[in-house]
PDB file of C-alpha atoms in Angstrom:
ATOM      1  CA  GLU A   1      40.961  86.881-108.760  1.00 58.00           C
ATOM      2  CA  ASP A   2      37.612  85.302-109.527  1.00 60.00           C
ATOM      3  CA  GLN A   3      34.859  86.425-107.183  1.00 83.00           C
ATOM      4  CA  VAL A   4      31.343  85.203-106.451  1.00 92.00           C
ATOM      5  CA  THR A   5      29.114  87.461-104.346  1.00 95.00           C
ATOM      6  CA  GLN A   6      25.635  86.601-103.145  1.00 96.00           C
ATOM      7  CA  SER A   7      23.068  89.024-101.778  1.00 96.00           C
ATOM      8  CA  PRO A   8      21.309  89.482 -99.507  1.00 97.00           C
ATOM      9  CA  GLU A   9      22.972  87.403 -96.776  1.00 95.00           C
ATOM     10  CA  ALA A  10      19.582  86.631 -95.243  1.00 96.00           C
ATOM     11  CA  LEU A  11      15.995  86.965 -96.416  1.00 97.00           C
ATOM     12  CA  ARG A  12      12.891  86.607 -94.305  1.00 98.00           C
ATOM     13  CA  LEU A  13       9.669  86.145 -96.256  1.00 97.00           C
ATOM     14  CA  GLN A  14       6.036  85.643 -95.455  1.00 97.00           C
ATOM     15  CA  GLU A  15       4.481  82.600 -97.076  1.00 97.00           C
ATOM     16  CA  GLY A  16       3.377  83.616-100.573  1.00 97.00           C
ATOM     17  CA  GLU A  17       5.670  86.667-100.712  1.00 97.00           C
ATOM     18  CA  SER A  18       7.779  86.338-103.870  1.00 98.00           C
ATOM     19  CA  SER A  19      11.379  87.561-103.942  1.00 98.00           C
ATOM     20  CA  SER A  20      14.731  87.209-105.706  1.00 98.00           C
ATOM     21  CA  LEU A  21      18.270  86.265-104.686  1.00 98.00           C
ATOM     22  CA  ASN A  22      21.307  87.619-106.499  1.00 98.00           C
ATOM     23  CA  CYS A  23      24.610  85.996-107.457  1.00 97.00           C
ATOM     24  CA  SER A  24      27.135  88.291-109.118  1.00 96.00           C
ATOM     25  CA  TYR A  25      30.431  87.058-110.502  1.00 93.00           C
ATOM     26  CA  THR A  26      33.649  88.461-111.912  1.00 89.00           C
ATOM     27  CA  VAL A  27      35.105  85.288-113.416  1.00 81.00           C
ATOM     28  CA  SER A  28      36.722  85.578-116.827  1.00 78.00           C
ATOM     29  CA  GLY A  29      34.845  83.460-119.319  1.00 81.00           C
ATOM     30  CA  LEU A  30      32.108  81.726-117.391  1.00 85.00           C
ATOM     31  CA  ARG A  31      31.831  78.027-118.220  1.00 86.00           C
ATOM     32  CA  GLY A  32      28.763  77.390-116.070  1.00 91.00           C
ATOM     33  CA  LEU A  33      26.841  78.740-113.078  1.00 95.00           C
ATOM     34  CA  PHE A  34      25.237  76.358-110.585  1.00 96.00           C
ATOM     35  CA  TRP A  35      22.561  76.869-107.940  1.00 98.00           C
ATOM     36  CA  TYR A  36      22.288  74.631-104.878  1.00 97.00           C
ATOM     37  CA  ARG A  37      20.008  74.389-101.879  1.00 97.00           C
ATOM     38  CA  GLN A  38      21.464  73.453 -98.482  1.00 96.00           C
ATOM     39  CA  ASP A  39      19.522  72.444 -95.391  1.00 96.00           C
ATOM     40  CA  PRO A  40      21.186  72.764 -91.943  1.00 92.00           C
ATOM     41  CA  GLY A  41      23.737  70.029 -91.294  1.00 92.00           C
ATOM     42  CA  LYS A  42      23.351  68.541 -94.771  1.00 95.00           C
ATOM     43  CA  GLY A  43      25.296  68.578 -98.014  1.00 96.00           C
ATOM     44  CA  PRO A  44      24.160  70.947-100.798  1.00 96.00           C
ATOM     45  CA  GLU A  45      21.510  69.657-103.183  1.00 97.00           C
ATOM     46  CA  PHE A  46      21.803  70.551-106.862  1.00 96.00           C
ATOM     47  CA  LEU A  47      19.057  72.752-108.346  1.00 97.00           C
ATOM     48  CA  PHE A  48      20.087  74.286-111.683  1.00 95.00           C
ATOM     49  CA  THR A  49      22.900  74.762-114.175  1.00 95.00           C
ATOM     50  CA  LEU A  50      23.045  77.827-116.455  1.00 95.00           C
ATOM     51  CA  TYR A  51      25.592  78.050-119.237  1.00 92.00           C
ATOM     52  CA  SER A  52      24.920  81.201-121.259  1.00 92.00           C
ATOM     53  CA  ALA A  53      23.436  84.679-120.842  1.00 93.00           C
ATOM     54  CA  GLY A  54      19.696  84.703-121.395  1.00 96.00           C
ATOM     55  CA  GLU A  55      19.225  81.136-120.242  1.00 96.00           C
ATOM     56  CA  GLU A  56      16.449  80.359-117.759  1.00 97.00           C
ATOM     57  CA  LYS A  57      15.598  77.200-115.785  1.00 97.00           C
ATOM     58  CA  GLU A  58      12.525  76.470-113.659  1.00 97.00           C
ATOM     59  CA  LYS A  59      11.631  73.938-111.006  1.00 95.00           C
ATOM     60  CA  GLU A  60       8.424  74.226-109.018  1.00 95.00           C
ATOM     61  CA  ARG A  61       8.504  77.651-107.305  1.00 97.00           C
ATOM     62  CA  LEU A  62      12.111  78.392-108.299  1.00 98.00           C
ATOM     63  CA  LYS A  63      13.362  80.063-111.460  1.00 98.00           C
ATOM     64  CA  ALA A  64      16.998  80.818-112.241  1.00 98.00           C
ATOM     65  CA  THR A  65      18.162  83.353-114.816  1.00 98.00           C
ATOM     66  CA  LEU A  66      21.602  84.369-116.088  1.00 96.00           C
ATOM     67  CA  THR A  67      23.117  87.550-117.516  1.00 93.00           C
ATOM     68  CA  LYS A  68      26.739  88.289-118.380  1.00 90.00           C
ATOM     69  CA  LYS A  69      27.461  89.561-114.870  1.00 92.00           C
ATOM     70  CA  GLU A  70      24.949  87.953-112.545  1.00 96.00           C
ATOM     71  CA  SER A  71      22.321  85.332-111.912  1.00 97.00           C
ATOM     72  CA  PHE A  72      19.015  85.590-110.102  1.00 98.00           C
ATOM     73  CA  LEU A  73      17.078  82.912-108.275  1.00 98.00           C
ATOM     74  CA  HIS A  74      13.424  83.910-108.159  1.00 98.00           C
ATOM     75  CA  ILE A  75      11.194  82.304-105.544  1.00 98.00           C
ATOM     76  CA  THR A  76       7.525  82.585-106.446  1.00 98.00           C
ATOM     77  CA  ALA A  77       4.872  82.247-103.714  1.00 97.00           C
ATOM     78  CA  PRO A  78       7.290  80.541-101.297  1.00 97.00           C
ATOM     79  CA  LYS A  79       6.221  77.990 -98.722  1.00 97.00           C
ATOM     80  CA  PRO A  80       7.877  77.245 -95.355  1.00 97.00           C
ATOM     81  CA  GLU A  81       9.559  74.183 -96.888  1.00 97.00           C
ATOM     82  CA  ASP A  82      11.528  76.530 -99.164  1.00 98.00           C
ATOM     83  CA  SER A  83      13.441  77.724 -96.105  1.00 98.00           C
ATOM     84  CA  ALA A  84      17.117  76.879 -96.683  1.00 97.00           C
ATOM     85  CA  THR A  85      20.443  78.385 -97.642  1.00 96.00           C
ATOM     86  CA  TYR A  86      20.808  78.887-101.382  1.00 97.00           C
ATOM     87  CA  LEU A  87      24.326  78.746-102.800  1.00 97.00           C
ATOM     88  CA  CYS A  88      25.639  79.634-106.225  1.00 96.00           C
ATOM     89  CA  ALA A  89      28.884  78.412-107.765  1.00 95.00           C
ATOM     90  CA  VAL A  90      30.810  79.315-110.909  1.00 92.00           C
ATOM     91  CA  GLN A  91      33.006  77.329-113.246  1.00 88.00           C
ATOM     92  CA  VAL A  92      35.740  78.834-115.413  1.00 77.00           C
ATOM     93  CA  PRO A  93      37.097  77.377-118.670  1.00 75.00           C
ATOM     94  CA  ASN A  94      40.066  75.012-118.756  1.00 75.00           C
ATOM     95  CA  ASP A  95      39.898  74.308-115.046  1.00 79.00           C
ATOM     96  CA  TYR A  96      37.827  72.010-112.882  1.00 83.00           C
ATOM     97  CA  LYS A  97      37.809  74.536-110.029  1.00 84.00           C
ATOM     98  CA  LEU A  98      34.291  75.219-108.732  1.00 87.00           C
ATOM     99  CA  SER A  99      33.996  78.381-106.595  1.00 90.00           C
ATOM    100  CA  PHE A 100      31.060  79.107-104.301  1.00 93.00           C
ATOM    101  CA  GLY A 101      29.503  82.272-102.934  1.00 94.00           C
ATOM    102  CA  ALA A 102      28.704  82.678 -99.230  1.00 94.00           C
ATOM    103  CA  GLY A 103      25.015  81.888 -99.736  1.00 95.00           C
ATOM    104  CA  THR A 104      21.657  83.475 -98.947  1.00 97.00           C
ATOM    105  CA  THR A 105      19.683  82.065 -96.028  1.00 96.00           C
ATOM    106  CA  VAL A 106      15.967  82.186 -96.757  1.00 98.00           C
ATOM    107  CA  THR A 107      13.379  81.851 -93.994  1.00 98.00           C
ATOM    108  CA  VAL A 108       9.720  81.572 -94.990  1.00 98.00           C
ATOM    109  CA  ARG A 109       7.158  82.112 -92.231  1.00 97.00           C
ATOM    110  CA  ALA A 110       3.702  80.570 -92.399  1.00 95.00           C
TER     111      ALA A 110
ATOM    112  CA  ASP B   1      22.220  53.305-104.972  1.00 61.00           C
ATOM    113  CA  GLY B   2      24.828  55.561-106.543  1.00 70.00           C
ATOM    114  CA  GLY B   3      26.179  58.352-104.456  1.00 93.00           C
ATOM    115  CA  ILE B   4      28.904  59.874-102.346  1.00 96.00           C
ATOM    116  CA  THR B   5      29.620  58.543 -98.875  1.00 96.00           C
ATOM    117  CA  GLN B   6      31.500  60.537 -96.273  1.00 97.00           C
ATOM    118  CA  SER B   7      32.578  59.008 -93.011  1.00 95.00           C
ATOM    119  CA  PRO B   8      32.441  59.472 -90.159  1.00 95.00           C
ATOM    120  CA  LYS B   9      29.551  61.906 -89.753  1.00 95.00           C
ATOM    121  CA  TYR B  10      31.032  63.322 -86.539  1.00 96.00           C
ATOM    122  CA  LEU B  11      34.711  63.309 -85.595  1.00 95.00           C
ATOM    123  CA  PHE B  12      36.500  64.567 -82.533  1.00 93.00           C
ATOM    124  CA  ARG B  13      40.220  65.213 -82.521  1.00 90.00           C
ATOM    125  CA  LYS B  14      42.685  66.254 -79.886  1.00 91.00           C
ATOM    126  CA  GLU B  15      44.937  69.178 -80.634  1.00 89.00           C
ATOM    127  CA  GLY B  16      48.172  68.101 -82.285  1.00 88.00           C
ATOM    128  CA  GLN B  17      46.730  65.003 -83.894  1.00 92.00           C
ATOM    129  CA  ASN B  18      46.291  64.272 -87.578  1.00 94.00           C
ATOM    130  CA  VAL B  19      42.932  62.918 -88.694  1.00 95.00           C
ATOM    131  CA  THR B  20      41.718  61.499 -92.012  1.00 96.00           C
ATOM    132  CA  LEU B  21      38.231  62.036 -93.433  1.00 97.00           C
ATOM    133  CA  SER B  22      36.914  59.474 -95.878  1.00 97.00           C
ATOM    134  CA  CYS B  23      35.109  60.172 -99.152  1.00 98.00           C
ATOM    135  CA  GLU B  24      33.988  57.405-101.503  1.00 97.00           C
ATOM    136  CA  GLN B  25      31.863  57.682-104.654  1.00 97.00           C
ATOM    137  CA  ASN B  26      30.356  54.985-106.870  1.00 96.00           C
ATOM    138  CA  LEU B  27      29.189  57.354-109.611  1.00 94.00           C
ATOM    139  CA  ASN B  28      32.254  56.729-111.789  1.00 94.00           C
ATOM    140  CA  HIS B  29      33.014  60.444-111.685  1.00 94.00           C
ATOM    141  CA  ASP B  30      36.401  61.754-112.761  1.00 93.00           C
ATOM    142  CA  ALA B  31      36.592  64.847-110.557  1.00 93.00           C
ATOM    143  CA  MET B  32      36.422  65.056-106.765  1.00 95.00           C
ATOM    144  CA  TYR B  33      36.511  67.995-104.367  1.00 96.00           C
ATOM    145  CA  TRP B  34      36.921  68.866-100.702  1.00 98.00           C
ATOM    146  CA  TYR B  35      35.305  71.967 -99.231  1.00 97.00           C
ATOM    147  CA  ARG B  36      35.268  73.465 -95.765  1.00 97.00           C
ATOM    148  CA  GLN B  37      32.217  75.283 -94.381  1.00 96.00           C
ATOM    149  CA  ASP B  38      32.258  77.402 -91.229  1.00 94.00           C
ATOM    150  CA  PRO B  39      29.069  78.497 -89.438  1.00 85.00           C
ATOM    151  CA  GLY B  40      27.068  80.959 -91.491  1.00 78.00           C
ATOM    152  CA  GLN B  41      29.560  80.894 -94.346  1.00 82.00           C
ATOM    153  CA  GLY B  42      29.788  79.482 -97.827  1.00 87.00           C
ATOM    154  CA  LEU B  43      31.997  76.671 -99.108  1.00 94.00           C
ATOM    155  CA  ARG B  44      35.742  77.221 -99.395  1.00 94.00           C
ATOM    156  CA  LEU B  45      37.734  74.944-101.667  1.00 94.00           C
ATOM    157  CA  ILE B  46      40.545  72.950-100.031  1.00 97.00           C
ATOM    158  CA  TYR B  47      41.709  70.551-102.764  1.00 96.00           C
ATOM    159  CA  TYR B  48      40.354  69.121-105.980  1.00 95.00           C
ATOM    160  CA  SER B  49      41.304  66.306-108.301  1.00 95.00           C
ATOM    161  CA  GLN B  50      40.487  65.960-111.989  1.00 92.00           C
ATOM    162  CA  ILE B  51      41.917  62.496-112.429  1.00 92.00           C
ATOM    163  CA  VAL B  52      43.550  59.651-110.517  1.00 94.00           C
ATOM    164  CA  ASN B  53      47.034  60.427-109.176  1.00 95.00           C
ATOM    165  CA  ASP B  54      46.605  64.144-109.757  1.00 95.00           C
ATOM    166  CA  PHE B  55      45.233  66.926-107.539  1.00 96.00           C
ATOM    167  CA  GLN B  56      45.423  70.702-107.177  1.00 94.00           C
ATOM    168  CA  LYS B  57      45.378  73.054-104.222  1.00 95.00           C
ATOM    169  CA  GLY B  58      42.279  75.113-103.713  1.00 93.00           C
ATOM    170  CA  ASP B  59      42.004  78.424-101.887  1.00 91.00           C
ATOM    171  CA  ILE B  60      42.737  77.147 -98.351  1.00 95.00           C
ATOM    172  CA  ALA B  61      45.033  74.113 -98.740  1.00 97.00           C
ATOM    173  CA  GLU B  62      47.464  74.963 -95.923  1.00 96.00           C
ATOM    174  CA  GLY B  63      47.341  72.359 -93.159  1.00 96.00           C
ATOM    175  CA  TYR B  64      45.563  69.767 -95.313  1.00 97.00           C
ATOM    176  CA  SER B  65      46.714  66.922 -97.544  1.00 97.00           C
ATOM    177  CA  VAL B  66      44.963  64.563 -99.974  1.00 98.00           C
ATOM    178  CA  SER B  67      45.614  61.544-102.140  1.00 97.00           C
ATOM    179  CA  ARG B  68      43.842  60.142-105.208  1.00 97.00           C
ATOM    180  CA  GLU B  69      45.095  56.595-105.684  1.00 97.00           C
ATOM    181  CA  LYS B  70      41.733  55.255-106.836  1.00 97.00           C
ATOM    182  CA  LYS B  71      39.025  56.879-108.942  1.00 96.00           C
ATOM    183  CA  GLU B  72      36.360  56.281-106.309  1.00 97.00           C
ATOM    184  CA  SER B  73      38.270  57.541-103.278  1.00 98.00           C
ATOM    185  CA  PHE B  74      39.607  60.961-102.238  1.00 98.00           C
ATOM    186  CA  PRO B  75      40.582  61.018 -98.532  1.00 98.00           C
ATOM    187  CA  LEU B  76      41.416  64.281 -96.776  1.00 98.00           C
ATOM    188  CA  THR B  77      43.939  64.476 -93.939  1.00 97.00           C
ATOM    189  CA  VAL B  78      43.671  67.378 -91.546  1.00 96.00           C
ATOM    190  CA  THR B  79      47.136  67.793 -90.113  1.00 94.00           C
ATOM    191  CA  SER B  80      48.266  69.316 -86.846  1.00 90.00           C
ATOM    192  CA  ALA B  81      49.482  72.292 -88.889  1.00 89.00           C
ATOM    193  CA  GLN B  82      45.889  73.372 -89.526  1.00 90.00           C
ATOM    194  CA  LYS B  83      45.391  76.043 -86.882  1.00 88.00           C
ATOM    195  CA  ASN B  84      41.607  76.093 -86.768  1.00 91.00           C
ATOM    196  CA  PRO B  85      40.316  72.736 -88.012  1.00 93.00           C
ATOM    197  CA  THR B  86      36.890  72.736 -86.349  1.00 95.00           C
ATOM    198  CA  ALA B  87      34.429  72.942 -89.262  1.00 96.00           C
ATOM    199  CA  PHE B  88      31.979  71.087 -91.473  1.00 97.00           C
ATOM    200  CA  TYR B  89      33.779  69.268 -94.313  1.00 98.00           C
ATOM    201  CA  LEU B  90      32.055  68.433 -97.575  1.00 98.00           C
ATOM    202  CA  CYS B  91      33.189  66.151-100.359  1.00 98.00           C
ATOM    203  CA  ALA B  92      31.812  66.378-103.899  1.00 96.00           C
ATOM    204  CA  SER B  93      32.254  64.677-107.245  1.00 96.00           C
ATOM    205  CA  ARG B  94      31.343  65.449-110.838  1.00 94.00           C
ATOM    206  CA  ASP B  95      31.498  63.686-114.164  1.00 88.00           C
ATOM    207  CA  ARG B  96      33.185  66.431-116.175  1.00 75.00           C
ATOM    208  CA  GLY B  97      34.465  69.920-115.447  1.00 67.00           C
ATOM    209  CA  TRP B  98      31.283  71.595-116.651  1.00 74.00           C
ATOM    210  CA  THR B  99      28.610  69.364-115.169  1.00 86.00           C
ATOM    211  CA  GLU B 100      26.940  69.669-111.791  1.00 90.00           C
ATOM    212  CA  ALA B 101      28.719  68.424-108.695  1.00 92.00           C
ATOM    213  CA  PHE B 102      27.087  66.049-106.229  1.00 95.00           C
ATOM    214  CA  PHE B 103      27.806  66.291-102.528  1.00 97.00           C
ATOM    215  CA  GLY B 104      28.117  63.907 -99.647  1.00 97.00           C
ATOM    216  CA  GLN B 105      26.380  64.555 -96.335  1.00 96.00           C
ATOM    217  CA  GLY B 106      29.462  65.995 -94.685  1.00 97.00           C
ATOM    218  CA  THR B 107      31.729  65.316 -91.725  1.00 97.00           C
ATOM    219  CA  ARG B 108      31.655  67.616 -88.722  1.00 97.00           C
ATOM    220  CA  LEU B 109      35.103  67.807 -87.183  1.00 96.00           C
ATOM    221  CA  THR B 110      35.580  69.179 -83.687  1.00 95.00           C
ATOM    222  CA  VAL B 111      38.931  69.727 -82.013  1.00 91.00           C
ATOM    223  CA  VAL B 112      38.774  69.114 -78.269  1.00 86.00           C
TER     224      VAL B 112
END
């Protein structure tokens, strides 16, 4: 069975303290890996798509990377507005099924 | 504006009643999805549809039903057979099976 595991479950950071979130997967033949940000009571907001090992994407203070077994979301010099739950999802070939991990809740203190 | 609209935002249901959640998209996307989210947890897939008049069960389909009669609409019915329906329900759509999915703002269902 395909599995998506995110760690840690929660992360408390001081403003400016860089850190990384992990998304590991056991899907057979990854077709794409997606990162989302979710604020409380809202729908997830798309951040990045990664398709192949070695690929990297950046947006402001966020950078996503992908290996054959896992993806990292690096948060550089975070600000309080980066506080949210970050979700990753994986896509397998020949199927439209999109499976999510449980998420990492990031809290950035000023 | 293009997007995904879920309605209502809040819904209260009595035990034993069926209730239907609405999801409409004007993005001309082929695929649509329904997810359930419980407090402090990730998204669990209920049903998904790749094309009109076709849909597949996700990981937690028991107690739910869907239809896909039109490309832009994918309503979800929570039946009385769903033992613990109180949750946050999210609808999503995507253009192809490998592109990013876009989400609605969710419906919070509470059984009273």
